[in-house]
Amino acid sequence: MSASSESSARPAYITTPIYYVNDRPHIGSAYTTTLCDVWARAMRLDGRDVFFLTGTDEHGQKVEKSAKDRGMTPQALADENSAEFRKLLGPFNLSNDDFIRTTEPRHESQVQAFVSRLLASGDIYLGEFNGWYDEGQEEYITELRAKELEYKSPISGKPLVRATEKNYYFRLSAYQSKLEAFFAANPGFVRPAGRFNEVLGRLRDGLQDVPVTRTNFTWGIPMPNAPEHVIYVWIDALFNYATALGLGDDKGALAKDRAKYWPPEYHVIGKEILWFHAVIWPAMLMALGLPMPKCVYAHSFWIRNGQKMSKSLGNFVDLPTIETFFTKYGVDAWRWYMATQGPLGTQDADFSDKHFHEIYTAQLVNTFANCASRTSSMIEKYFGGAMPEAETASMPVSGAAGAPSWSAFTEATAKKTLAHYEAFELAEAADAALSIVRAVDLLINETAPFKLAKDPANLPQVARILAACAEGVRTAAVLLSPIMPAKCEEVLAAYGSGGVGSGGMVAAARWGGLKPGTRIAKCAPFMRTDPPAA
Ligand code: ME8
């Protein structure tokens, strides 16, 4: 079916960072990709034409070095680890539309095309860099840091030397005032707001031109006019957002289908890579004359039992650990925890087994599953498993004075949920959708249909209550489906509803979707499980 309105059929583009192949997937990468997946599914449910991109970042000195240490070629290492990231997509139920790798010819040729344009416009120029250099580490050190280190290498202790290198530079300094004007006009460009303030603070220190090539290693895209230089991995990587749509090859077939998705609605990233996305990337886009992304959303970090996760501490929530959660709680419970308890704000979030279990039990077992299960069991018991015939649209949601009708309440809640999804307020979207489940619970507790049903004279009243409960469960399942696609589909199938529906999110959740007589099977989407060992 077609989308509900012209505006809801708008293209919608969302991206994750592309992950380094010198690392394996872990909770961090899975987290960002899951958030984007929830948004992508919500927008698709609302009838939008979504393009959701993720991928891997495969060039650079670190990859070259790791490959050497392991006695393999950088390409072989990249192939091996990129496949690990790709393998994650199925089990996490991630619905990306493409997976870009920076070693693919389609990316490399477009990066060269973009860089050639920037050379031609004078935004990239050949310059000379002079600075403190750590010969052992093959690394330049800033003046400030060199002073702190007393001009000695922090690793070898040998004196730092003055070194000069010819590099290509991007004329970032020329974009200072243009960026300031753009930021002033777009106060929602970086979110959360606290992160935007950090960027604006640093911007006030003034922008310097940034090197965009290196000559001390070879694993990268050669500079088109000077192949002894390779394009710096960060510049190469940022372009992925544009090359995946074919924007660097505007006569190519890709751009024909995909150019409509530009600009991105969200670049979702972690806080540590905000400067690249909020300042360098927008300046590059300005230089290329491409429209700005609507929002760079920089979330904070998952930490583990109060500590930063790191390889040396060995406390990373890695894939094998995540798999134990999948086995015990299921992938949708994992997605629920990510979407509702994660570090979307400026604070880091602690991942603890105990907290996971508490949220699972309180929100999924005792609330969502309990409601779906109680309602379906009572319909089975009192109405032979068929949706009772009763008028419920005008029925008040509760006995409280001034309570809205079920149809008005669920319509307002669907609109609110959609608005939260659109704004990337995923925990708020989840909570709004779950408020329907809480209202169903309250209705059951207030009216006690299991007691009423003891007297056959009350059956019409029981029919009305349970019909409202069933429709409430269906509506909630529709609205929760971007977060828990498999479980919501299971509930919707048990409730005889042919999937989430169409015509936009609000229409799919409109009151009255379940027709009288529809077969409603007993279902219990989440089961109680033992708490983790203390
Ligand atoms: O930075 N908590 O790649 P990367 C939450 N290739 N999210 C986390 C996290 C944590 N503890 N740790 C990592 C790169 N992440 C570049 C990006 S984009 C043009 C190039 C997530 O493999 C978070 O999204 O180090 C972070 O930004 C990303 O992983 C970094 O992935």
Coordinates of C-alpha atoms and ligand atoms in Angstrom, one line a residue:
M1 CA 0.0 0.0 0.0
S2 CA 1.1 3.5 -0.5
A3 CA 2.3 5.7 2.3
S4 CA -0.2 7.8 4.2
S5 CA 0.8 11.2 2.9
E6 CA 3.2 12.9 0.5
S7 CA 5.4 14.0 3.4
S8 CA 5.7 10.6 5.0
A9 CA 7.1 9.1 1.7
R10 CA 10.1 11.4 2.0
P11 CA 13.5 9.7 1.7
A12 CA 15.2 9.2 5.0
Y13 CA 18.9 8.5 5.3
I14 CA 20.7 7.3 8.5
T15 CA 24.3 6.2 9.0
T16 CA 26.4 4.5 11.6
P17 CA 30.1 5.1 11.9
I18 CA 32.1 2.7 9.7
Y19 CA 33.9 0.4 12.1
Y20 CA 37.7 -0.2 12.2
V21 CA 38.7 -3.6 11.0
N22 CA 41.6 -3.7 13.4
D23 CA 39.0 -4.4 16.1
R24 CA 36.3 -7.0 16.4
P25 CA 32.6 -6.1 16.9
H26 CA 31.5 -5.5 20.5
I27 CA 28.7 -3.9 22.5
G28 CA 29.8 -0.4 21.2
S29 CA 29.5 -1.1 17.5
A30 CA 26.4 -3.3 18.0
Y31 CA 24.8 -0.5 20.1
T32 CA 25.2 2.3 17.5
T33 CA 24.0 0.0 14.7
T34 CA 21.0 -1.1 16.7
L35 CA 19.9 2.4 17.4
C36 CA 20.0 3.2 13.7
D37 CA 18.1 0.1 13.0
V38 CA 15.3 1.1 15.4
W39 CA 15.0 4.5 13.7
A40 CA 15.1 3.0 10.2
R41 CA 12.4 0.5 11.1
A42 CA 10.2 3.2 12.7
M43 CA 10.5 5.4 9.6
R44 CA 9.8 2.5 7.3
L45 CA 6.7 1.7 9.4
D46 CA 5.7 5.3 8.9
G47 CA 5.9 4.8 5.1
R48 CA 9.2 6.7 4.6
D49 CA 11.7 5.6 1.9
V50 CA 14.6 4.7 4.2
F51 CA 18.3 4.1 3.4
F52 CA 20.2 2.8 6.3
L53 CA 24.0 2.5 5.9
T54 CA 26.7 0.8 7.9
G55 CA 30.1 -0.7 7.0
T56 CA 33.8 -1.0 7.8
D57 CA 36.7 1.4 7.8
E58 CA 39.7 -0.6 6.4
H59 CA 42.7 1.6 5.6
G60 CA 45.4 3.2 7.7
Q61 CA 48.6 2.6 9.5
K62 CA 47.0 0.6 12.3
V63 CA 45.5 -2.0 9.9
E64 CA 48.8 -2.1 8.0
K65 CA 50.7 -2.8 11.3
S66 CA 48.2 -5.4 12.7
A67 CA 48.4 -7.2 9.4
K68 CA 52.2 -7.2 9.4
D69 CA 52.2 -8.5 13.0
R70 CA 50.0 -11.4 11.9
G71 CA 51.9 -12.1 8.8
M72 CA 49.1 -11.4 6.4
T73 CA 48.3 -8.7 3.9
P74 CA 46.2 -5.7 5.0
Q75 CA 43.5 -6.7 2.5
A76 CA 43.3 -10.2 4.0
L77 CA 43.0 -8.8 7.5
A78 CA 40.3 -6.3 6.3
D79 CA 38.4 -9.1 4.6
E80 CA 38.5 -11.3 7.7
N81 CA 37.4 -8.6 10.2
S82 CA 34.9 -6.9 7.9
A83 CA 33.2 -10.3 7.6
E84 CA 32.9 -10.4 11.4
F85 CA 31.0 -7.1 11.3
R86 CA 28.8 -8.3 8.6
K87 CA 28.0 -11.5 10.4
L88 CA 26.6 -9.5 13.3
L89 CA 23.8 -8.1 11.2
G90 CA 21.6 -11.2 11.0
P91 CA 21.6 -12.3 14.7
F92 CA 21.0 -8.7 15.8
N93 CA 18.1 -8.4 13.3
L94 CA 19.7 -5.3 11.7
S95 CA 18.0 -4.1 8.5
N96 CA 20.7 -2.1 6.8
D97 CA 20.3 -1.3 3.1
D98 CA 24.0 -1.4 2.3
F99 CA 27.3 -2.3 3.9
I100 CA 30.1 -0.2 2.6
R101 CA 33.8 -1.2 2.8
T102 CA 36.4 1.5 2.2
T103 CA 38.6 -0.9 0.2
E104 CA 35.8 -1.4 -2.4
P105 CA 36.6 0.1 -5.8
R106 CA 33.3 2.0 -5.8
H107 CA 34.4 3.9 -2.7
E108 CA 38.1 4.4 -3.7
S109 CA 37.3 5.8 -7.1
Q110 CA 34.8 8.3 -5.7
V111 CA 37.1 9.4 -2.9
Q112 CA 39.7 10.2 -5.6
A113 CA 37.1 12.1 -7.6
F114 CA 36.1 14.1 -4.5
V115 CA 39.7 14.9 -3.6
S116 CA 40.4 15.9 -7.2
R117 CA 37.5 18.4 -7.0
L118 CA 38.9 19.8 -3.8
L119 CA 42.3 20.1 -5.3
A120 CA 40.9 21.9 -8.3
S121 CA 38.9 24.4 -6.0
G122 CA 42.0 25.1 -3.9
D123 CA 40.4 23.6 -0.8
I124 CA 43.2 21.0 -0.7
Y125 CA 46.8 22.3 -1.3
L126 CA 50.3 21.0 -0.9
G127 CA 51.9 22.4 2.3
E128 CA 54.8 21.8 4.5
F129 CA 54.5 20.7 8.1
N130 CA 57.1 21.3 10.6
G131 CA 56.8 19.8 14.1
W132 CA 58.1 17.6 16.9
Y133 CA 58.4 14.0 15.8
D134 CA 58.8 10.7 17.7
E135 CA 61.0 8.6 15.4
G136 CA 60.3 5.4 17.2
Q137 CA 56.5 5.8 17.0
E138 CA 56.6 7.5 13.6
E139 CA 54.3 10.1 15.0
Y140 CA 54.1 13.9 15.2
I141 CA 53.5 15.4 18.6
T142 CA 51.9 18.8 19.2
E143 CA 53.9 21.6 20.7
L144 CA 51.9 21.6 23.9
R145 CA 52.2 17.8 24.4
A146 CA 55.9 17.9 23.4
K147 CA 56.5 20.4 26.2
E148 CA 54.6 18.2 28.7
L149 CA 56.8 15.3 27.6
E150 CA 59.9 17.4 28.1
Y151 CA 60.7 16.8 24.4
K152 CA 61.2 13.1 24.9
S153 CA 59.3 10.1 23.5
P154 CA 56.8 8.8 26.1
I155 CA 57.6 5.3 24.8
S156 CA 61.4 5.1 24.1
G157 CA 62.5 8.1 26.2
K158 CA 64.6 9.2 23.2
P159 CA 64.6 13.0 22.4
L160 CA 61.9 14.2 20.0
V161 CA 63.3 15.6 16.7
R162 CA 62.2 18.5 14.5
A163 CA 60.9 17.0 11.3
T164 CA 59.4 18.5 8.2
E165 CA 57.0 16.7 5.9
K166 CA 55.2 17.7 2.8
N167 CA 51.6 16.9 3.0
Y168 CA 48.4 17.9 1.4
Y169 CA 46.1 20.0 3.6
F170 CA 42.5 20.7 3.7
R171 CA 41.8 24.5 4.1
L172 CA 39.7 24.1 7.2
S173 CA 40.6 27.5 8.5
A174 CA 38.7 29.1 5.6
Y175 CA 35.4 27.6 6.9
Q176 CA 35.5 29.0 10.4
S177 CA 33.0 31.8 9.9
K178 CA 30.8 29.7 7.5
L179 CA 30.6 27.0 10.1
E180 CA 29.8 29.5 12.9
A181 CA 27.0 30.9 10.8
F182 CA 25.7 27.4 9.9
F183 CA 25.8 26.3 13.6
A184 CA 24.0 29.5 14.7
A185 CA 21.2 28.9 12.2
N186 CA 20.9 25.2 13.1
P187 CA 20.8 24.7 16.8
G188 CA 19.8 21.1 16.5
F189 CA 22.8 20.2 14.2
V190 CA 24.7 18.4 16.9
R191 CA 22.7 16.5 19.6
P192 CA 22.6 16.2 22.5
A193 CA 22.9 19.9 23.2
G194 CA 25.7 19.4 25.7
R195 CA 27.8 17.9 23.0
F196 CA 27.1 20.9 20.7
N197 CA 28.4 23.2 23.3
E198 CA 31.7 21.3 23.5
V199 CA 32.1 21.7 19.7
L200 CA 31.2 25.4 19.8
G201 CA 33.7 25.9 22.7
R202 CA 36.5 24.2 20.7
L203 CA 35.6 26.2 17.6
R204 CA 36.2 29.4 19.4
D205 CA 39.9 28.4 19.7
G206 CA 40.1 28.8 16.0
L207 CA 40.4 26.3 13.1
Q208 CA 43.7 25.2 11.6
D209 CA 44.2 23.5 8.2
V210 CA 44.3 19.7 8.6
P211 CA 46.6 17.3 6.8
V212 CA 44.7 15.0 4.5
T213 CA 47.6 12.8 3.3
R214 CA 50.4 10.7 4.7
T215 CA 53.6 9.4 3.2
N216 CA 54.9 7.2 6.0
F217 CA 52.8 4.2 5.1
T218 CA 51.0 2.9 2.0
W219 CA 47.8 1.2 3.0
G220 CA 45.3 3.8 1.8
I221 CA 43.8 5.4 -1.2
P222 CA 46.6 7.1 -3.3
M223 CA 46.3 10.8 -3.8
P224 CA 45.1 11.1 -7.5
N225 CA 47.8 13.6 -8.5
A226 CA 50.6 12.3 -6.3
P227 CA 50.4 8.6 -5.6
E228 CA 53.3 8.6 -3.2
H229 CA 50.8 10.2 -0.8
V230 CA 47.9 8.2 0.6
I231 CA 44.7 9.9 1.7
Y232 CA 44.5 10.0 5.5
V233 CA 42.2 7.3 6.8
W234 CA 39.8 9.8 8.5
I235 CA 39.2 11.7 5.3
D236 CA 38.8 8.5 3.3
A237 CA 36.3 7.2 5.9
L238 CA 34.1 10.3 6.2
F239 CA 33.5 10.1 2.4
N240 CA 31.7 6.8 2.9
Y241 CA 28.5 8.5 3.7
A242 CA 28.5 10.1 0.2
T243 CA 30.2 7.4 -1.8
A244 CA 27.6 4.8 -0.7
L245 CA 25.0 6.9 -2.5
G246 CA 27.3 7.4 -5.6
L247 CA 27.5 11.1 -5.1
G248 CA 31.2 11.2 -6.2
D249 CA 30.2 9.6 -9.5
D250 CA 27.1 11.6 -10.5
K251 CA 26.9 10.0 -13.9
G252 CA 27.0 6.5 -12.4
A253 CA 24.1 4.2 -11.9
L254 CA 24.2 4.3 -8.1
A255 CA 23.6 8.0 -7.9
K256 CA 20.6 7.7 -10.2
D257 CA 18.8 5.5 -7.6
R258 CA 20.4 6.8 -4.4
A259 CA 21.2 10.5 -4.7
K260 CA 17.7 11.3 -3.5
Y261 CA 18.6 10.1 0.0
W262 CA 21.1 12.9 0.5
P263 CA 21.4 14.7 3.0
P264 CA 21.4 12.3 5.9
E265 CA 18.8 12.8 8.6
Y266 CA 21.2 11.4 11.2
H267 CA 24.8 10.6 11.4
V268 CA 24.8 8.5 14.6
I269 CA 28.2 8.2 16.2
G270 CA 30.0 7.9 19.6
K271 CA 31.1 11.0 21.4
E272 CA 34.8 10.4 20.7
I273 CA 34.5 11.1 16.9
L274 CA 32.3 14.1 17.1
W275 CA 34.9 16.7 16.0
F276 CA 35.4 14.9 12.7
H277 CA 31.7 14.7 12.1
A278 CA 30.6 18.1 13.4
V279 CA 33.4 20.2 12.0
I280 CA 35.7 18.6 9.5
W281 CA 33.0 16.8 7.6
P282 CA 30.6 19.7 7.3
A283 CA 33.5 21.9 6.1
M284 CA 34.3 19.3 3.4
L285 CA 30.7 19.2 2.4
M286 CA 30.6 23.0 2.1
A287 CA 33.7 22.9 0.0
L288 CA 32.0 20.4 -2.3
G289 CA 28.7 22.3 -2.4
L290 CA 26.8 19.4 -0.9
P291 CA 23.8 20.0 1.5
M292 CA 24.5 19.6 5.2
P293 CA 23.3 16.6 7.2
K294 CA 20.4 17.4 9.4
C295 CA 21.8 16.1 12.6
V296 CA 25.0 14.5 14.0
Y297 CA 23.9 12.5 17.0
A298 CA 26.8 11.7 19.3
H299 CA 25.9 9.3 22.1
S300 CA 28.0 8.5 25.1
F301 CA 29.7 5.2 26.0
W302 CA 28.7 1.9 27.6
I303 CA 30.9 1.2 30.5
R304 CA 31.1 -2.0 32.5
N305 CA 30.4 -2.2 36.2
G306 CA 31.5 1.4 36.5
Q307 CA 34.7 1.0 34.6
K308 CA 35.7 2.0 31.1
M309 CA 35.8 -1.0 28.8
S310 CA 39.2 -1.7 27.5
K311 CA 41.3 -4.5 26.1
S312 CA 43.8 -4.3 28.9
L313 CA 41.1 -4.7 31.5
G314 CA 39.6 -7.5 29.5
N315 CA 36.1 -6.3 30.4
F316 CA 34.7 -5.7 27.0
V317 CA 31.2 -6.9 26.4
D318 CA 32.2 -8.8 23.3
L319 CA 30.1 -10.9 21.0
P320 CA 30.5 -14.2 22.9
T321 CA 29.2 -12.4 26.0
I322 CA 26.3 -10.8 24.0
E323 CA 25.4 -14.3 22.7
T324 CA 24.9 -15.5 26.3
F325 CA 22.3 -12.8 26.6
F326 CA 20.7 -13.8 23.4
T327 CA 20.4 -17.4 24.6
K328 CA 19.0 -16.4 28.0
Y329 CA 16.7 -13.5 27.1
G330 CA 16.5 -13.4 23.3
V331 CA 17.6 -10.8 20.8
D332 CA 14.6 -8.5 21.2
A333 CA 15.2 -8.2 24.9
W334 CA 18.8 -7.2 24.1
R335 CA 17.5 -4.6 21.6
W336 CA 15.0 -3.3 24.2
Y337 CA 17.8 -2.8 26.7
M338 CA 20.0 -1.1 24.1
A339 CA 17.2 1.3 23.0
T340 CA 15.8 2.1 26.4
Q341 CA 18.8 2.0 28.8
G342 CA 21.7 3.1 26.6
P343 CA 23.9 6.2 26.8
L344 CA 21.9 8.4 24.3
G345 CA 22.4 11.4 26.5
T346 CA 25.7 13.0 27.7
Q347 CA 26.2 10.5 30.5
D348 CA 27.8 7.1 30.0
A349 CA 25.6 4.1 30.9
D350 CA 26.6 1.1 32.9
F351 CA 26.0 -2.3 31.5
S352 CA 25.4 -4.7 34.3
D353 CA 23.9 -8.2 34.2
K354 CA 21.7 -7.4 37.2
H355 CA 20.3 -4.2 35.7
F356 CA 19.6 -6.0 32.4
H357 CA 17.7 -8.7 34.3
E358 CA 15.7 -6.2 36.3
I359 CA 14.6 -4.3 33.2
Y360 CA 13.8 -7.5 31.4
T361 CA 11.6 -8.8 34.2
A362 CA 9.9 -5.5 35.0
Q363 CA 9.2 -4.2 31.5
L364 CA 9.1 -7.2 29.2
V365 CA 7.9 -10.1 31.4
N366 CA 5.7 -8.4 33.9
T367 CA 4.4 -5.7 31.7
F368 CA 4.3 -6.5 27.9
A369 CA 4.3 -10.3 28.0
N370 CA 2.0 -10.5 31.0
C371 CA -0.5 -8.3 29.4
A372 CA -0.5 -10.1 26.0
S373 CA -0.7 -13.4 27.9
R374 CA -3.4 -12.5 30.4
T375 CA -5.6 -11.0 27.6
S376 CA -5.2 -13.9 25.2
S377 CA -5.8 -16.5 28.0
M378 CA -9.0 -14.8 29.1
I379 CA -10.3 -14.6 25.5
E380 CA -9.5 -18.3 25.1
K381 CA -11.3 -19.1 28.4
Y382 CA -14.4 -17.0 28.0
F383 CA -14.8 -16.6 24.3
G384 CA -13.2 -19.7 22.8
G385 CA -10.2 -17.8 21.5
A386 CA -12.3 -15.4 19.2
M387 CA -12.1 -11.6 19.4
P388 CA -15.3 -10.6 21.2
E389 CA -17.7 -8.3 19.4
A390 CA -18.1 -5.1 21.3
E391 CA -17.9 -1.3 20.8
T392 CA -14.7 -0.1 22.5
A393 CA -13.6 3.0 20.6
S394 CA -15.6 5.3 22.9
M395 CA -14.9 3.4 26.1
P396 CA -12.9 5.4 28.6
V397 CA -9.4 4.0 29.2
S398 CA -9.9 4.0 32.9
G399 CA -12.4 4.9 35.6
A400 CA -10.6 8.2 36.4
A401 CA -12.6 11.3 35.9
G402 CA -12.0 12.8 32.4
A403 CA -10.2 9.7 31.1
P404 CA -10.0 9.8 27.3
S405 CA -11.6 7.1 25.1
W406 CA -9.4 4.2 24.0
S407 CA -9.4 5.4 20.4
A408 CA -8.4 9.0 21.4
F409 CA -5.8 7.8 23.8
T410 CA -4.1 5.4 21.4
E411 CA -4.2 7.8 18.6
A412 CA -2.5 10.5 20.7
T413 CA 0.0 7.9 22.0
A414 CA 0.8 6.7 18.4
K415 CA 1.5 10.3 17.4
K416 CA 3.6 10.9 20.4
T417 CA 5.5 7.7 19.9
L418 CA 6.2 8.6 16.2
A419 CA 7.4 12.0 17.2
H420 CA 9.8 10.5 19.7
Y421 CA 11.1 8.0 17.1
E422 CA 11.6 10.8 14.6
A423 CA 13.5 12.9 17.1
F424 CA 15.7 9.9 18.0
E425 CA 14.3 9.8 21.5
L426 CA 14.1 6.1 21.5
A427 CA 13.7 5.5 25.2
E428 CA 10.8 8.0 25.2
A429 CA 9.2 6.3 22.2
A430 CA 9.4 3.0 24.0
D431 CA 7.9 4.4 27.1
A432 CA 5.1 6.1 25.2
A433 CA 4.2 2.8 23.4
L434 CA 4.4 0.9 26.7
S435 CA 2.0 3.3 28.2
I436 CA -0.8 1.6 26.2
V437 CA 0.2 -1.7 27.8
R438 CA 0.1 -0.1 31.3
A439 CA -3.4 1.2 30.5
V440 CA -4.5 -2.3 29.5
D441 CA -3.1 -3.6 32.8
L442 CA -4.9 -1.0 34.7
L443 CA -8.1 -1.8 33.0
I444 CA -7.8 -5.4 33.9
N445 CA -6.9 -4.6 37.5
E446 CA -9.7 -2.0 37.8
T447 CA -12.5 -4.2 36.3
A448 CA -11.3 -7.7 37.2
P449 CA -12.9 -9.4 34.2
F450 CA -11.9 -12.8 35.6
K451 CA -14.3 -12.1 38.6
L452 CA -17.0 -10.6 36.5
A453 CA -17.0 -13.7 34.2
K454 CA -18.2 -15.9 37.0
D455 CA -21.7 -14.5 36.4
P456 CA -22.9 -15.2 32.8
A457 CA -25.0 -12.0 33.0
N458 CA -21.7 -10.0 32.9
L459 CA -20.4 -11.5 29.7
P460 CA -21.2 -8.5 27.5
Q461 CA -19.2 -6.4 29.9
V462 CA -16.4 -8.9 29.9
A463 CA -16.5 -8.9 26.1
R464 CA -16.1 -5.2 26.0
I465 CA -13.2 -5.2 28.5
L466 CA -11.3 -8.0 26.7
A467 CA -11.9 -6.6 23.3
A468 CA -10.4 -3.3 24.4
C469 CA -7.5 -5.2 26.0
A470 CA -6.8 -7.1 22.8
E471 CA -6.9 -4.1 20.7
G472 CA -4.6 -2.3 23.1
V473 CA -2.1 -5.2 22.9
R474 CA -2.2 -5.0 19.2
T475 CA -1.7 -1.3 19.1
A476 CA 1.2 -1.4 21.5
A477 CA 2.8 -4.3 19.5
V478 CA 2.7 -2.2 16.3
L479 CA 4.3 0.8 18.0
L480 CA 7.0 -1.4 19.7
S481 CA 7.8 -3.3 16.6
P482 CA 10.8 -1.1 15.5
I483 CA 12.5 -2.0 18.8
M484 CA 11.4 -5.7 19.1
P485 CA 10.5 -6.7 15.5
A486 CA 10.5 -10.5 16.1
K487 CA 8.5 -10.5 19.3
C488 CA 6.0 -8.0 18.2
E489 CA 5.4 -9.9 15.0
E490 CA 4.9 -13.0 17.2
V491 CA 2.3 -11.2 19.3
L492 CA 0.6 -9.7 16.2
A493 CA 0.5 -13.2 14.6
A494 CA -1.0 -14.7 17.8
Y495 CA -3.5 -11.8 17.8
G496 CA -4.6 -12.7 14.3
S497 CA -3.3 -9.4 12.9
G498 CA -1.6 -9.7 9.5
G499 CA 1.7 -8.0 10.5
V500 CA 2.2 -4.4 11.6
G501 CA 0.0 -2.9 9.0
S502 CA 0.6 -0.1 6.6
G503 CA -0.4 3.5 5.7
G504 CA 2.0 5.1 8.2
M505 CA 2.6 4.4 11.9
V506 CA -0.4 6.3 13.3
A507 CA -2.7 4.5 10.8
A508 CA -1.3 1.1 11.5
A509 CA -2.0 1.7 15.2
R510 CA -5.5 3.1 14.7
W511 CA -8.1 1.7 17.0
G512 CA -10.2 -1.1 15.6
G513 CA -7.7 -3.2 13.7
L514 CA -8.9 -6.5 15.2
K515 CA -12.2 -7.6 13.7
P516 CA -14.7 -9.5 15.9
G517 CA -14.3 -13.2 15.5
T518 CA -10.5 -13.0 14.7
R519 CA -8.8 -16.0 16.2
I520 CA -6.6 -14.9 19.2
A521 CA -4.1 -17.6 20.2
K522 CA -2.5 -17.7 23.7
C523 CA 0.9 -16.1 23.7
A524 CA 3.6 -15.3 26.1
P525 CA 6.4 -13.5 24.3
F526 CA 8.8 -13.2 27.2
M527 CA 9.3 -15.9 29.9
R528 CA 10.5 -15.4 33.5
T529 CA 14.2 -16.5 33.9
D530 CA 16.6 -16.9 36.8
P531 CA 18.4 -13.8 38.0
P532 CA 22.2 -13.7 37.2
A533 CA 24.5 -15.1 39.8
A534 CA 25.6 -12.2 42.1
Ligands
ME8_1 O1 36.0 5.4 15.2 N1 29.9 2.5 23.9 O2 35.6 3.3 14.3 P1 35.5 2.4 15.6 C1 29.1 2.9 22.9 N2 36.4 4.0 12.0 N3 29.5 3.0 21.6 C2 30.8 2.6 21.4 C3 31.7 2.2 22.4 C4 31.2 2.1 23.7 N4 31.9 1.7 24.7 N5 32.8 1.9 21.8 C5 32.7 2.1 20.4 C6 36.0 4.6 14.3 N6 31.4 2.5 20.2 C7 36.1 5.1 12.9 C8 34.8 5.8 12.4 S1 33.3 7.0 10.7 C9 33.5 7.9 9.3 C10 34.8 6.4 11.1 C11 30.9 2.9 18.9 O3 35.5 1.0 15.2 C12 30.6 4.3 18.7 O4 29.6 4.5 17.7 O5 36.5 2.8 16.7 C13 31.9 4.8 18.2 O6 31.8 6.1 17.6 C14 32.3 3.7 17.2 O7 31.8 2.5 17.9 C15 33.7 3.7 16.9 O8 34.0 2.6 16.1

